PDB file of C-alpha atoms in Angstrom:
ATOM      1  CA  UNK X   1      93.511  96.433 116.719  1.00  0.00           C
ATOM      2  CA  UNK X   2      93.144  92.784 116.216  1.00  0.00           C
ATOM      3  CA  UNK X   3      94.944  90.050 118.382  1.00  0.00           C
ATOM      4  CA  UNK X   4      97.013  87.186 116.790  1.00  0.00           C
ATOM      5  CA  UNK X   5      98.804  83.996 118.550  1.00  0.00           C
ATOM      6  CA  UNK X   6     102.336  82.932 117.616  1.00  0.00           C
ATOM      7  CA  UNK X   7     102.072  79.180 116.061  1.00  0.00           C
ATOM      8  CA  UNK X   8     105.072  77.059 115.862  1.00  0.00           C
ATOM      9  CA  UNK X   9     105.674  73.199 115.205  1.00  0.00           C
ATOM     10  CA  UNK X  10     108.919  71.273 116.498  1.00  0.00           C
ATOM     11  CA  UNK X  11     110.375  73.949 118.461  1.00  0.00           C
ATOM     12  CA  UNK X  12     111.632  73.478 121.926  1.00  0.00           C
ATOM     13  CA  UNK X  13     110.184  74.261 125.318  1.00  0.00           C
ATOM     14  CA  UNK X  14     112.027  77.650 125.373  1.00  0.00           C
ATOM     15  CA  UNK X  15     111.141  79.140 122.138  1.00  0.00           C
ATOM     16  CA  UNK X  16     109.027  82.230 122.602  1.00  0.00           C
ATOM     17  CA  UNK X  17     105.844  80.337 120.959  1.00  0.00           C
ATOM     18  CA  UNK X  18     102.409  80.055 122.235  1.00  0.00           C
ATOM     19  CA  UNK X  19     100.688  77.300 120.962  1.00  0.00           C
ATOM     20  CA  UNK X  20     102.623  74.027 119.508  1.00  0.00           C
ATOM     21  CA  UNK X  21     102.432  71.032 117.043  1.00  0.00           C
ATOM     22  CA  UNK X  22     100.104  70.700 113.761  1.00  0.00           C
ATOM     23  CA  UNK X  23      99.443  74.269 112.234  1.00  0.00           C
ATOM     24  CA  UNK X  24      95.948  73.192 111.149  1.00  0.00           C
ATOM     25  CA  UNK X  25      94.585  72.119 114.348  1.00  0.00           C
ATOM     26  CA  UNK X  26      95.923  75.200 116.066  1.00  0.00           C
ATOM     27  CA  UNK X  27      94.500  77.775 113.465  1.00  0.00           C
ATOM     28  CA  UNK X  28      91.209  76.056 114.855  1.00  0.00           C
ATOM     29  CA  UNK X  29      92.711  76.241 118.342  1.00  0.00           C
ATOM     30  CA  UNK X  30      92.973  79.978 117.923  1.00  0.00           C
ATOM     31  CA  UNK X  31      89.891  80.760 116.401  1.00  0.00           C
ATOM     32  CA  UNK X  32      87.965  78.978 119.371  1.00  0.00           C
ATOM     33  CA  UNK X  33      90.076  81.014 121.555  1.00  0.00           C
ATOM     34  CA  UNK X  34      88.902  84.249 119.957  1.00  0.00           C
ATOM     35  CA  UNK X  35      91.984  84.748 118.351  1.00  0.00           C
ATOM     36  CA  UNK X  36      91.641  87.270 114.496  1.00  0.00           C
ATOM     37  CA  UNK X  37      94.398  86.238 113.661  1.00  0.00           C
ATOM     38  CA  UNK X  38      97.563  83.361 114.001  1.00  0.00           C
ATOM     39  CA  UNK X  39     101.534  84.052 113.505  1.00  0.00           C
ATOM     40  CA  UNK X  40     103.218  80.984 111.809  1.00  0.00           C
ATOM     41  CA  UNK X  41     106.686  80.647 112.537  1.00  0.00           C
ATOM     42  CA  UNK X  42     108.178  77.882 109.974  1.00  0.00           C
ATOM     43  CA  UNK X  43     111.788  77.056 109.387  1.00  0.00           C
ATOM     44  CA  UNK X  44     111.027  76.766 105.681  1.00  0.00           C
ATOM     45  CA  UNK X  45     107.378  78.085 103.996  1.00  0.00           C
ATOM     46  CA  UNK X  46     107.888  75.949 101.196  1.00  0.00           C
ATOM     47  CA  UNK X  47     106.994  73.190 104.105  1.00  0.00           C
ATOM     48  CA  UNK X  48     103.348  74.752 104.797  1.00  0.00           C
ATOM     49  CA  UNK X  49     100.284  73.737 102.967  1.00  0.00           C
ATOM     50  CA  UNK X  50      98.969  76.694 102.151  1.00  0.00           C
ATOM     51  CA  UNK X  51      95.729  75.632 100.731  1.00  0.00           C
ATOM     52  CA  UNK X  52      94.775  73.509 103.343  1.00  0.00           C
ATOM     53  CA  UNK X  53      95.433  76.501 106.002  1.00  0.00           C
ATOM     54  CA  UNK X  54      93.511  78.860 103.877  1.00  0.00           C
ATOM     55  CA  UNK X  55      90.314  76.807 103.607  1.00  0.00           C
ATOM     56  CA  UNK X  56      90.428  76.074 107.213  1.00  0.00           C
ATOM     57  CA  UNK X  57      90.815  79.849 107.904  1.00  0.00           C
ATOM     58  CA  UNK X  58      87.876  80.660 105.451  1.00  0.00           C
ATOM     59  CA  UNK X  59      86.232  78.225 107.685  1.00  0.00           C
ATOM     60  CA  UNK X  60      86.747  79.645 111.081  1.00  0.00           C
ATOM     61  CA  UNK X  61      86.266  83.389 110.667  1.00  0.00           C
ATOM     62  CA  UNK X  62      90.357  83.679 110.848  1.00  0.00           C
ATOM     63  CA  UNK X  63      93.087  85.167 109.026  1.00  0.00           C
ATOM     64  CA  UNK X  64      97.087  84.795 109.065  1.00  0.00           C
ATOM     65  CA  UNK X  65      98.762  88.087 110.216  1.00  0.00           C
ATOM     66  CA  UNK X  66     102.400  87.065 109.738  1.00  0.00           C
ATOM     67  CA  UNK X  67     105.157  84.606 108.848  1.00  0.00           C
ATOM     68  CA  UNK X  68     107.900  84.715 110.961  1.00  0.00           C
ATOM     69  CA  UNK X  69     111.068  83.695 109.633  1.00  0.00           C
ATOM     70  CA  UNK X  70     113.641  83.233 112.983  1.00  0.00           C
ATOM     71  CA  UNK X  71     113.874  79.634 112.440  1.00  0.00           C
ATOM     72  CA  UNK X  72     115.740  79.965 109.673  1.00  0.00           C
ATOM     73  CA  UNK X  73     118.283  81.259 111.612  1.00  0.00           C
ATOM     74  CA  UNK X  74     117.619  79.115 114.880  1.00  0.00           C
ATOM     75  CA  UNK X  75     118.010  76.050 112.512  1.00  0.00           C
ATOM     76  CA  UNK X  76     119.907  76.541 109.400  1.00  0.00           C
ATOM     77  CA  UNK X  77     121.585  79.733 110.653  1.00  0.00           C
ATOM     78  CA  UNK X  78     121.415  81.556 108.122  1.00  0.00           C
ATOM     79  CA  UNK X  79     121.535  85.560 107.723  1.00  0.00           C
ATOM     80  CA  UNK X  80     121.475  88.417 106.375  1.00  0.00           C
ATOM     81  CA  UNK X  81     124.999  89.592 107.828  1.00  0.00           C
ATOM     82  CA  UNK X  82     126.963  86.073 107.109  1.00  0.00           C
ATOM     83  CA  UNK X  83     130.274  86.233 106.292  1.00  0.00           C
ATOM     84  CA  UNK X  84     129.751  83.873 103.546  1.00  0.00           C
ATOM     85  CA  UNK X  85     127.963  85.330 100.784  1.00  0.00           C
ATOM     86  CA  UNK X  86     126.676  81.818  99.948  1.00  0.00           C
ATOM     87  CA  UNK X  87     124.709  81.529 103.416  1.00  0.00           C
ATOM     88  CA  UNK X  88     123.741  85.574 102.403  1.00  0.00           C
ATOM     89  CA  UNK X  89     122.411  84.299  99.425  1.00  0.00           C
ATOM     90  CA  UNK X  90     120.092  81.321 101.025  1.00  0.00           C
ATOM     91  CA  UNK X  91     118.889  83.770 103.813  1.00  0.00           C
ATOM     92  CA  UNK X  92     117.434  85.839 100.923  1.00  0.00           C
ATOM     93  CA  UNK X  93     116.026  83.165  99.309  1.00  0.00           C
ATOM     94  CA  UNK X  94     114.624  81.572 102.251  1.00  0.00           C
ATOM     95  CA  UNK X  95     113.028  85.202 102.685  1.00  0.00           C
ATOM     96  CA  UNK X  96     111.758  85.427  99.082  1.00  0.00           C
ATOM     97  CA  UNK X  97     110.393  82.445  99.817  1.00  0.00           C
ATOM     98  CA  UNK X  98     108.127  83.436 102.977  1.00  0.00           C
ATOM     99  CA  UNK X  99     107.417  86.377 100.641  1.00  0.00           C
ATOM    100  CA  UNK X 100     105.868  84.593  97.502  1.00  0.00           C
ATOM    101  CA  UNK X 101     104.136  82.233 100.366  1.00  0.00           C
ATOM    102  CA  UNK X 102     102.353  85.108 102.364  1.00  0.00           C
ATOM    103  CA  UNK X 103     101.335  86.727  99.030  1.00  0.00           C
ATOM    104  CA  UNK X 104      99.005  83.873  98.987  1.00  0.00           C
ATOM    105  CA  UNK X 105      97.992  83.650 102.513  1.00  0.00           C
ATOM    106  CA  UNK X 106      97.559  87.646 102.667  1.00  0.00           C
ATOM    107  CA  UNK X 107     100.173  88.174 104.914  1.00  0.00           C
ATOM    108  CA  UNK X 108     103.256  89.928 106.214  1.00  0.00           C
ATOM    109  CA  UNK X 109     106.650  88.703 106.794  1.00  0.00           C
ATOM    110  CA  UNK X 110     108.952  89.649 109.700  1.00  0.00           C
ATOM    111  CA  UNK X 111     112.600  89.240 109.562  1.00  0.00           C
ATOM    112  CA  UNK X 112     114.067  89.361 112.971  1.00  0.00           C
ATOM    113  CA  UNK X 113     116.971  86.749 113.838  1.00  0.00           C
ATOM    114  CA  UNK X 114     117.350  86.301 110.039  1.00  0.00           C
ATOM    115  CA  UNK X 115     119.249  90.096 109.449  1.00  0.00           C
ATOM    116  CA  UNK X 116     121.877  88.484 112.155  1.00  0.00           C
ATOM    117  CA  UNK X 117     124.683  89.390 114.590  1.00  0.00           C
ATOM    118  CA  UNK X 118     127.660  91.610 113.249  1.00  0.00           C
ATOM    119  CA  UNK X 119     130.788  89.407 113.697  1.00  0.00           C
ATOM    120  CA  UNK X 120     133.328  91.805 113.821  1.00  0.00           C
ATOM    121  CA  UNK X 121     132.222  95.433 115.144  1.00  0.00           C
ATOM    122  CA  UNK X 122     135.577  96.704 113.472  1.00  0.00           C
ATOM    123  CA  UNK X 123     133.855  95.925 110.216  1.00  0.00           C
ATOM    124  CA  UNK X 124     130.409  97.562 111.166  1.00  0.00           C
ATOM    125  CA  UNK X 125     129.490  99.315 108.562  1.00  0.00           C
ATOM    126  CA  UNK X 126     130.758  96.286 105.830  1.00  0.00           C
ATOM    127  CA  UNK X 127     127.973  93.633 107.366  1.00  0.00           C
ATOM    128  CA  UNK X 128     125.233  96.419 107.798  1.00  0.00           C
ATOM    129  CA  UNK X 129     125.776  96.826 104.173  1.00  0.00           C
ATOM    130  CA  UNK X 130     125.571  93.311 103.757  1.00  0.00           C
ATOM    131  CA  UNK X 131     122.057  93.326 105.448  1.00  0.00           C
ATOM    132  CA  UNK X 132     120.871  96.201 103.165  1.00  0.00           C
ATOM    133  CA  UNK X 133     121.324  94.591  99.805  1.00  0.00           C
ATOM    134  CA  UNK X 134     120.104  91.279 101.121  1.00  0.00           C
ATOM    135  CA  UNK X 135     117.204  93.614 102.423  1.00  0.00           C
ATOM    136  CA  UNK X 136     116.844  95.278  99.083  1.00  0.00           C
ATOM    137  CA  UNK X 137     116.717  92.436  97.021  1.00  0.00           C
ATOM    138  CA  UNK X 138     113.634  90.848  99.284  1.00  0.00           C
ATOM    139  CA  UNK X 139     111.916  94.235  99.007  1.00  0.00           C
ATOM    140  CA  UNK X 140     111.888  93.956  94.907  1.00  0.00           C
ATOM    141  CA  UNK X 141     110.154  90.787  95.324  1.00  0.00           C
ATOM    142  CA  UNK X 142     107.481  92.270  98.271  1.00  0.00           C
ATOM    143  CA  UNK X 143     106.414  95.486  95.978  1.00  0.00           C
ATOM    144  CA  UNK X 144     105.655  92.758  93.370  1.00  0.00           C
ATOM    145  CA  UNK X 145     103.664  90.578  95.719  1.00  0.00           C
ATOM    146  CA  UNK X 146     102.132  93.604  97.931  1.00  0.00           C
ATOM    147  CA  UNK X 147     103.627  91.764 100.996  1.00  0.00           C
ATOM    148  CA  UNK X 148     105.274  93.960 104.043  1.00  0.00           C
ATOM    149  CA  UNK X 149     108.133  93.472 105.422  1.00  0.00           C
ATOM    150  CA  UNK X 150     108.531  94.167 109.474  1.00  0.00           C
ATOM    151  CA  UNK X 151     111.953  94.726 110.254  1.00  0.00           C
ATOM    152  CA  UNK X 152     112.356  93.860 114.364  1.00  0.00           C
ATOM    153  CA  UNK X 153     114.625  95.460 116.548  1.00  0.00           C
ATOM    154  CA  UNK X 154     115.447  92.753 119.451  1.00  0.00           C
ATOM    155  CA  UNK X 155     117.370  93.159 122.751  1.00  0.00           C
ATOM    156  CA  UNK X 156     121.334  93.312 122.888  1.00  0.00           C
ATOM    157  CA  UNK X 157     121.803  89.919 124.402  1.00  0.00           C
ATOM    158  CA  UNK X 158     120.152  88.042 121.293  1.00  0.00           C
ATOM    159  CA  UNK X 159     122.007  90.387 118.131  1.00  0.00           C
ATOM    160  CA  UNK X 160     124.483  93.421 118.292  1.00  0.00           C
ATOM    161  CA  UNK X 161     122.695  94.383 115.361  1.00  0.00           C
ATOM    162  CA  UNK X 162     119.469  96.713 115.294  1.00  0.00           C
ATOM    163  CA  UNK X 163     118.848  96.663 119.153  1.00  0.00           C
ATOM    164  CA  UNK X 164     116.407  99.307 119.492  1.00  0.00           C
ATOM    165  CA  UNK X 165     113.020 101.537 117.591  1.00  0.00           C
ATOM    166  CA  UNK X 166     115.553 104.275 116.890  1.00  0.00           C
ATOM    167  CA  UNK X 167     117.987 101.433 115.304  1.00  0.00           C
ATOM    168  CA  UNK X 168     115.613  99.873 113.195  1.00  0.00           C
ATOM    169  CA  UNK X 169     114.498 103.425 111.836  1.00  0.00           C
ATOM    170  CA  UNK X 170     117.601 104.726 111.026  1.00  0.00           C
ATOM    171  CA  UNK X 171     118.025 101.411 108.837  1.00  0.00           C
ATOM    172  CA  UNK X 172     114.662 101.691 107.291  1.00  0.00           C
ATOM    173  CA  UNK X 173     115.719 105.425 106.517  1.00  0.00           C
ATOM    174  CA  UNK X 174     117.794 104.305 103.489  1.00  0.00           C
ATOM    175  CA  UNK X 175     114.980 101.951 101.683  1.00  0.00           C
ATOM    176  CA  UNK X 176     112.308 104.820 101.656  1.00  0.00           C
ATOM    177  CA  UNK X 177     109.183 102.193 101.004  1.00  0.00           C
ATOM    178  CA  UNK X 178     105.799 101.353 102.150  1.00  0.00           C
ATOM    179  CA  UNK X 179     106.514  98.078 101.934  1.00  0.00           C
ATOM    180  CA  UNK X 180     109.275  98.113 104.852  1.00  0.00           C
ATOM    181  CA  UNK X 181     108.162  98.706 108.706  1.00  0.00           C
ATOM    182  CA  UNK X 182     109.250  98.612 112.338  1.00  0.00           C
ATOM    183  CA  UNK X 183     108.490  95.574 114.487  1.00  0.00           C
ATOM    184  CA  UNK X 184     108.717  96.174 118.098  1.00  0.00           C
ATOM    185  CA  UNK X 185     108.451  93.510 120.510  1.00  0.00           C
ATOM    186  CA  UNK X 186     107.369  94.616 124.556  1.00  0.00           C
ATOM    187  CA  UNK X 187     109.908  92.176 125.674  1.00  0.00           C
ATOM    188  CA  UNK X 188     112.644  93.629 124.251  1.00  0.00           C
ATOM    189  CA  UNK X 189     111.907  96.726 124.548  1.00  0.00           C
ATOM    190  CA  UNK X 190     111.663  96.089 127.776  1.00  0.00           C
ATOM    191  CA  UNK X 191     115.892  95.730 127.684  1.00  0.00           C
ATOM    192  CA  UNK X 192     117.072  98.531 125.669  1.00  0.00           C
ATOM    193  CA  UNK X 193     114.070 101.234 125.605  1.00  0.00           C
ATOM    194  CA  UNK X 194     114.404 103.851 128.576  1.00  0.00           C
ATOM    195  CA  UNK X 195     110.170 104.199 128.256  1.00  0.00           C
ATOM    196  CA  UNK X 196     107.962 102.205 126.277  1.00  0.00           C
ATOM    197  CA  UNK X 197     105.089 104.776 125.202  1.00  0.00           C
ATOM    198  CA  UNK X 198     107.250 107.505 123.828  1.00  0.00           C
ATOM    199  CA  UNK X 199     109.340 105.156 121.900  1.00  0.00           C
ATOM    200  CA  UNK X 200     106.210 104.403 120.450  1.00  0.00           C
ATOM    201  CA  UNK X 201     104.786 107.474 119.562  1.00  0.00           C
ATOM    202  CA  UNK X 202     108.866 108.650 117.906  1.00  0.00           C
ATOM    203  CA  UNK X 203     108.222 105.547 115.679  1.00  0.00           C
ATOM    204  CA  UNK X 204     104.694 106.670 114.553  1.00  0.00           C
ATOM    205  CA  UNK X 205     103.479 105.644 111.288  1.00  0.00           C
ATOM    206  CA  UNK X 206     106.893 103.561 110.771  1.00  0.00           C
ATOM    207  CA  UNK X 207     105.370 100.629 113.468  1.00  0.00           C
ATOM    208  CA  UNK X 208     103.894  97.812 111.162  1.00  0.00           C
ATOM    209  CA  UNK X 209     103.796  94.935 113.889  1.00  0.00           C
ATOM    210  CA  UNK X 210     103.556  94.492 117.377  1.00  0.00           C
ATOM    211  CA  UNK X 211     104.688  91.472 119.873  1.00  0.00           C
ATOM    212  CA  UNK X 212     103.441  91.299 123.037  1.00  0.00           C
ATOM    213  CA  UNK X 213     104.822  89.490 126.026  1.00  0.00           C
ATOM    214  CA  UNK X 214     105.494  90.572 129.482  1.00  0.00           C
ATOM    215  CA  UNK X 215     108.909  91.328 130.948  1.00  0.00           C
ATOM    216  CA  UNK X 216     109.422  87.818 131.976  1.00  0.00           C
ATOM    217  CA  UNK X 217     108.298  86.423 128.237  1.00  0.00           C
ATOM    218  CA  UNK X 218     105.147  85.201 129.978  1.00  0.00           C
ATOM    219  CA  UNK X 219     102.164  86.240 128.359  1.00  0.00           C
ATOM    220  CA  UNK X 220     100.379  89.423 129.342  1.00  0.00           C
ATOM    221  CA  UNK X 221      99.933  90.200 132.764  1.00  0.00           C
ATOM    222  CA  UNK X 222     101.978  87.499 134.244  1.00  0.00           C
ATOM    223  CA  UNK X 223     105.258  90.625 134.669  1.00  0.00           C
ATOM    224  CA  UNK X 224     105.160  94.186 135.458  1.00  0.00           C
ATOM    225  CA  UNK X 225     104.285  95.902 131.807  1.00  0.00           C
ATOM    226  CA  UNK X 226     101.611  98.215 132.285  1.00  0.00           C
ATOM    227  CA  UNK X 227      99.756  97.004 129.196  1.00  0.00           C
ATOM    228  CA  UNK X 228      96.669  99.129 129.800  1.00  0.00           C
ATOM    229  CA  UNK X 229      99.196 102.403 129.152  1.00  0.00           C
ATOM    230  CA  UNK X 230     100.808 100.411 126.230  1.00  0.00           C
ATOM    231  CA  UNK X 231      97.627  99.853 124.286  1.00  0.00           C
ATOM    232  CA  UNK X 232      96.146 103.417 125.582  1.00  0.00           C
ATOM    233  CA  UNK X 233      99.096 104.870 123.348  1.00  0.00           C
ATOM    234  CA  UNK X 234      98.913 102.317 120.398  1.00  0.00           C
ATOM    235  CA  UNK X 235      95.022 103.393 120.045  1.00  0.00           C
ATOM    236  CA  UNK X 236      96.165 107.257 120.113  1.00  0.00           C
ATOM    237  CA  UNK X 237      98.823 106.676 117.579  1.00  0.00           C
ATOM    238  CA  UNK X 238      95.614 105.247 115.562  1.00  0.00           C
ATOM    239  CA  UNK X 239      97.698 101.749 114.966  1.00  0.00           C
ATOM    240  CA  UNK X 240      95.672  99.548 112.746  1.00  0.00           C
ATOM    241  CA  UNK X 241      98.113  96.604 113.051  1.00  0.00           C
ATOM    242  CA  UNK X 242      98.188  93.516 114.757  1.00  0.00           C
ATOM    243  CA  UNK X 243      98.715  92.456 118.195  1.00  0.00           C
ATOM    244  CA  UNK X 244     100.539  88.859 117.972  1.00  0.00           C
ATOM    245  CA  UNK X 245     100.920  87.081 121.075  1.00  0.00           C
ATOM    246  CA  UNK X 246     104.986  85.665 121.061  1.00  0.00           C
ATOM    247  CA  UNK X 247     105.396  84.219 124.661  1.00  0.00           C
ATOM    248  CA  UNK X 248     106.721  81.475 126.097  1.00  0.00           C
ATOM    249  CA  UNK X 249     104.006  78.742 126.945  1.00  0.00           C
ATOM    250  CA  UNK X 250     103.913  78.226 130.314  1.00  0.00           C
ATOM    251  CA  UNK X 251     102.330  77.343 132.155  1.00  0.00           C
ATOM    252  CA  UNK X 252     100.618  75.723 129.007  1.00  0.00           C
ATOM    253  CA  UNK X 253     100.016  76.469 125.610  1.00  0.00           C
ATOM    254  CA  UNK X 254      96.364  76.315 126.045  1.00  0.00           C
ATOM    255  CA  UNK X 255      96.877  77.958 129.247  1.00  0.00           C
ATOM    256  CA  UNK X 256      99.059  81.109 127.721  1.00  0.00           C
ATOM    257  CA  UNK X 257      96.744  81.483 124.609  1.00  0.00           C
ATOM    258  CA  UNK X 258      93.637  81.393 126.534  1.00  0.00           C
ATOM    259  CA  UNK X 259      95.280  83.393 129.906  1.00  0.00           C
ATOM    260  CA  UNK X 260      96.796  86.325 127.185  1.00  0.00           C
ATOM    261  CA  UNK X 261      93.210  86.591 125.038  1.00  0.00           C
ATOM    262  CA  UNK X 262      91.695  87.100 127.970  1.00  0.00           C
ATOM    263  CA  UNK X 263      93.499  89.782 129.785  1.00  0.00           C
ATOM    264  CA  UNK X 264      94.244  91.682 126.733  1.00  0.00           C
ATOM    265  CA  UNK X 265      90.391  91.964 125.558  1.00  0.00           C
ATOM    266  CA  UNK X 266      89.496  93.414 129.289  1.00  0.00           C
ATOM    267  CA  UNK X 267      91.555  96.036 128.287  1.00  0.00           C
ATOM    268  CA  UNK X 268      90.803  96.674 125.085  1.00  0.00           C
ATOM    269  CA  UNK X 269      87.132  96.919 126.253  1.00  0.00           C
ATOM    270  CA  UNK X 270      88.191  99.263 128.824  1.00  0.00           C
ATOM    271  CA  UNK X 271      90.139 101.364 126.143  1.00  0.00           C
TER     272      UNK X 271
END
């Protein structure tokens, strides 16, 4: 398992991202740190320069796991379960977008806050539709690019909408691809899972991507996760993904990125 450190620029002091500002001089931030890999969370990939971070990756020994999309819903809110099928239709393309961009960077793209909230439980099963055929249309442009697509399931106080593993699963049930995984997150799990390793072993070879943070969103080993258990299970599932770091900053940046690489390779030694 390889570890990789959430990158954001412009966010704000609570945002669940480790290391802030310039994306270039953190991909060389990370690699000093140890880091295989870095996360970029951008509002719009269009923004990014991809060859500039792909030379300066080929330079230091690093690759980019994932894209994260979230700010596109932070920012622009837009969705997958909008009631406007205009906003529905510039969530997908801001998707497509990340897409066609981590084709070139060789990565995989997570949509989290973008699927959205349901607005009206009465009308469930209308906006879970509405996330499906946005969802379907992204996944005709990922076959064609060879990108994945990690589908997270976050806590009940953030969505109503895909809240746990067996959630997300049931979802990903109906698209029957390779290109479409789980994405489970520690920290949310945390909140709706009633025990973290067998939740993990029922999703199997469905888990694509991992977060880790502790149960206060600090980074590993600053809560009461038992980590050691956590990865003890990932290696017996035989995982191969990544580990990205999403954790809020304290008490630094440098501090969280170099406190979370440093805890989590003890036990991956000792593992």
């Amino acid at each position: 398992m390889k570890l990789s450190v959430s990158l954001a620029q412009n966010v704000s002091d609570s945002a669940p991202f480790i290391l802030r500002g310039p994306y270039l001089d953190n991909i060389k931030k990370a690699a000093e740190l140890g880091y295989d890999a870095v996360e970029i969370h951008v509002r719009d990939p269009r923004e990014l320069e991809v060859e500039q971070i792909l030379k300066v990756c080929q330079e230091e020994g690093i690759t980019v796991s994932t894209l994260g999309t979230g700010l596109g819903y932070v920012v622009d809110k837009l969705s997958l379960t909008h009631p406007e099928a205009q906003i529905r239709e510039k969530a997908v393309k801001r998707i497509l977008d990340h897409i066609e961009v981590a084709s070139c960077l060789g990565a995989g793209v997570i949509v989290g806050s973008m699927r959205g909230v349901i607005p009206d439980i009465g009308q469930f099963k209308q906006y879970e539709n509405y996330a499906a055929e946005g969802l379907a249309v992204c996944l005709e442009k990922a076959k064609k690019c060879g990108v994945v697509l990690f589908l997270e399931a976050i806590n009940r106080y953030e969505t109503n909408f895909l809240n746990t593993a067996a959630d997300t699963l049931n979802f990903l049930a109906r698209f029957n691809t390779p290109y479409l995984k789980v994405h489970l997150d520690t920290f949310h799990m945390n909140i709706e899972e009633v025990d973290l390793d067998e939740t993990l072993k029922k999703t199997g070879e469905a888990l694509g991507h991992i977060h880790f943070a502790d149960s206060n969103r600090f980074y590993p080993g600053q809560g009461h996760l038992d980590f050691k258990k956590i990865i003890a299970t990932l290696k017996n599932m035989g995982y191969q993904g990544y580990i990205a770091l999403e954790c809020l900053p304290y008490p630094s940046p440098e501090e969280a990125a170099a406190g979370a690489i440093k805890y989590l390779k003890s036990l991956l030694d000792e593992n």
